[in-house]
């Protein structure tokens, strides 16, 4: 199981992909679609992703995903310059046990990373 959202690397995220119509074609999305040329690198990316999803061995799965990222190295289509998006949160001084340094990851629904069951309300 891949524990992160690969959509940015696959071109299937609709809010800023580098190949929106190709990604829609691959995902069979209800938006404008275009089949990529047979020799386009995105086809290699999708082939690798299809293999990643069914690979039972974690080490082999990780190696396949690294190979997928290698396609982007050979033919850069996504340039990551800042890592995960910044998602500042403002909390009252009465809201306790908030911890800095967590990422915003829609796949895991953000709050699942930070143990909200450990929050508490106290006096400000």
CSV table of C-alpha atoms in Angstrom, one decimal, residues 7-115:
chain,number,residue,atom,x,y,z
A,7,UNK,CA,-1.6,12.2,-8.0
A,8,UNK,CA,0.9,15.0,-8.6
A,9,UNK,CA,3.4,12.6,-10.1
A,10,UNK,CA,0.7,10.8,-12.2
A,11,UNK,CA,-0.8,14.0,-13.6
A,12,UNK,CA,-4.3,13.1,-12.2
A,13,UNK,CA,-4.7,15.9,-9.6
A,14,UNK,CA,-7.2,18.4,-11.0
A,15,UNK,CA,-6.1,21.5,-9.1
A,16,UNK,CA,-2.8,22.0,-10.9
A,17,UNK,CA,-1.6,19.0,-12.8
A,18,UNK,CA,1.1,19.3,-15.4
A,19,UNK,CA,-0.9,17.1,-17.8
A,20,UNK,CA,-4.5,17.7,-17.0
A,21,UNK,CA,-6.2,16.3,-20.1
A,22,UNK,CA,-3.9,13.3,-20.1
A,23,UNK,CA,-4.5,12.7,-16.4
A,24,UNK,CA,-8.3,12.9,-17.0
A,25,UNK,CA,-8.0,10.3,-19.8
A,26,UNK,CA,-6.1,7.9,-17.5
A,27,UNK,CA,-8.4,8.5,-14.6
A,28,UNK,CA,-11.5,8.3,-16.8
A,29,UNK,CA,-12.5,11.6,-15.2
A,30,UNK,CA,-15.6,13.5,-16.3
A,31,UNK,CA,-13.6,16.4,-17.6
A,32,UNK,CA,-11.9,17.1,-20.9
A,33,UNK,CA,-9.7,14.2,-21.9
A,34,UNK,CA,-6.9,13.6,-24.4
A,35,UNK,CA,-5.1,10.4,-25.0
A,36,UNK,CA,-1.3,11.0,-24.8
A,37,UNK,CA,0.9,10.1,-27.7
A,38,UNK,CA,2.2,6.5,-27.6
A,39,UNK,CA,5.8,7.6,-26.9
A,40,UNK,CA,4.9,10.2,-24.2
A,41,UNK,CA,6.8,9.6,-20.8
A,42,UNK,CA,3.5,9.7,-18.9
A,43,UNK,CA,2.7,6.3,-20.3
A,44,UNK,CA,5.8,4.8,-18.6
A,45,UNK,CA,4.7,6.6,-15.4
A,46,UNK,CA,1.3,5.1,-15.5
A,47,UNK,CA,2.7,1.6,-16.3
A,48,UNK,CA,4.9,1.8,-13.3
A,49,UNK,CA,2.1,3.1,-11.1
A,50,UNK,CA,-0.1,0.2,-12.2
A,51,UNK,CA,2.7,-2.2,-11.2
A,52,UNK,CA,3.2,-0.4,-7.8
A,53,UNK,CA,-0.4,-0.8,-6.9
A,54,UNK,CA,-0.3,-4.6,-7.2
A,55,UNK,CA,3.2,-5.4,-6.0
A,56,UNK,CA,3.0,-7.3,-2.7
A,57,UNK,CA,6.6,-6.8,-1.7
A,58,UNK,CA,7.2,-3.5,0.0
A,59,UNK,CA,10.8,-3.2,-1.0
A,60,UNK,CA,10.0,-3.9,-4.7
A,61,UNK,CA,7.0,-1.6,-4.5
A,62,UNK,CA,9.3,1.2,-3.2
A,63,UNK,CA,11.8,0.5,-6.0
A,64,UNK,CA,9.1,0.7,-8.6
A,65,UNK,CA,7.9,4.0,-7.2
A,66,UNK,CA,11.5,5.3,-7.3
A,67,UNK,CA,11.7,4.2,-10.9
A,68,UNK,CA,8.5,6.2,-11.5
A,69,UNK,CA,10.1,9.3,-10.0
A,70,UNK,CA,13.2,8.6,-12.2
A,71,UNK,CA,11.0,9.2,-15.3
A,72,UNK,CA,10.5,12.7,-13.9
A,73,UNK,CA,14.2,13.1,-13.5
A,74,UNK,CA,14.9,12.1,-17.1
A,75,UNK,CA,12.1,14.2,-18.5
A,76,UNK,CA,11.2,16.8,-15.8
A,77,UNK,CA,7.5,17.6,-15.9
A,78,UNK,CA,7.0,18.6,-12.3
A,79,UNK,CA,9.5,20.8,-10.5
A,80,UNK,CA,9.1,20.6,-6.7
A,81,UNK,CA,10.7,23.6,-5.0
A,82,UNK,CA,9.2,23.7,-1.6
A,83,UNK,CA,8.0,20.2,-0.5
A,84,UNK,CA,4.7,20.0,1.2
A,85,UNK,CA,2.4,22.9,1.1
A,86,UNK,CA,2.4,25.3,4.0
A,87,UNK,CA,-0.8,25.1,6.1
A,88,UNK,CA,-0.6,27.5,9.1
A,89,UNK,CA,-3.0,26.8,11.8
A,90,UNK,CA,-4.0,29.3,14.5
A,91,UNK,CA,-5.1,28.0,17.9
A,92,UNK,CA,-6.3,29.7,21.1
A,93,UNK,CA,-3.9,29.6,24.0
A,94,UNK,CA,-6.7,27.5,25.7
A,95,UNK,CA,-6.4,24.8,23.0
A,96,UNK,CA,-3.7,22.5,24.2
A,97,UNK,CA,-1.4,19.8,23.0
A,98,UNK,CA,-1.0,21.2,19.5
A,99,UNK,CA,2.3,20.2,17.9
A,100,UNK,CA,4.1,22.0,15.1
A,101,UNK,CA,5.7,20.4,12.1
A,102,UNK,CA,3.0,18.3,10.5
A,103,UNK,CA,2.2,18.3,6.8
A,104,UNK,CA,-1.1,18.9,5.1
A,105,UNK,CA,-2.0,15.7,3.3
A,106,UNK,CA,-5.5,15.5,1.9
A,107,UNK,CA,-5.1,11.7,1.3
A,108,UNK,CA,-4.8,11.2,5.0
A,109,UNK,CA,-7.2,14.0,5.8
A,110,UNK,CA,-4.7,16.2,7.7
A,111,UNK,CA,-5.9,15.8,11.2
A,112,UNK,CA,-5.3,12.0,11.1
A,113,UNK,CA,-1.6,12.7,11.4
A,114,UNK,CA,-1.7,14.7,14.6
A,115,UNK,CA,-3.8,12.7,17.1
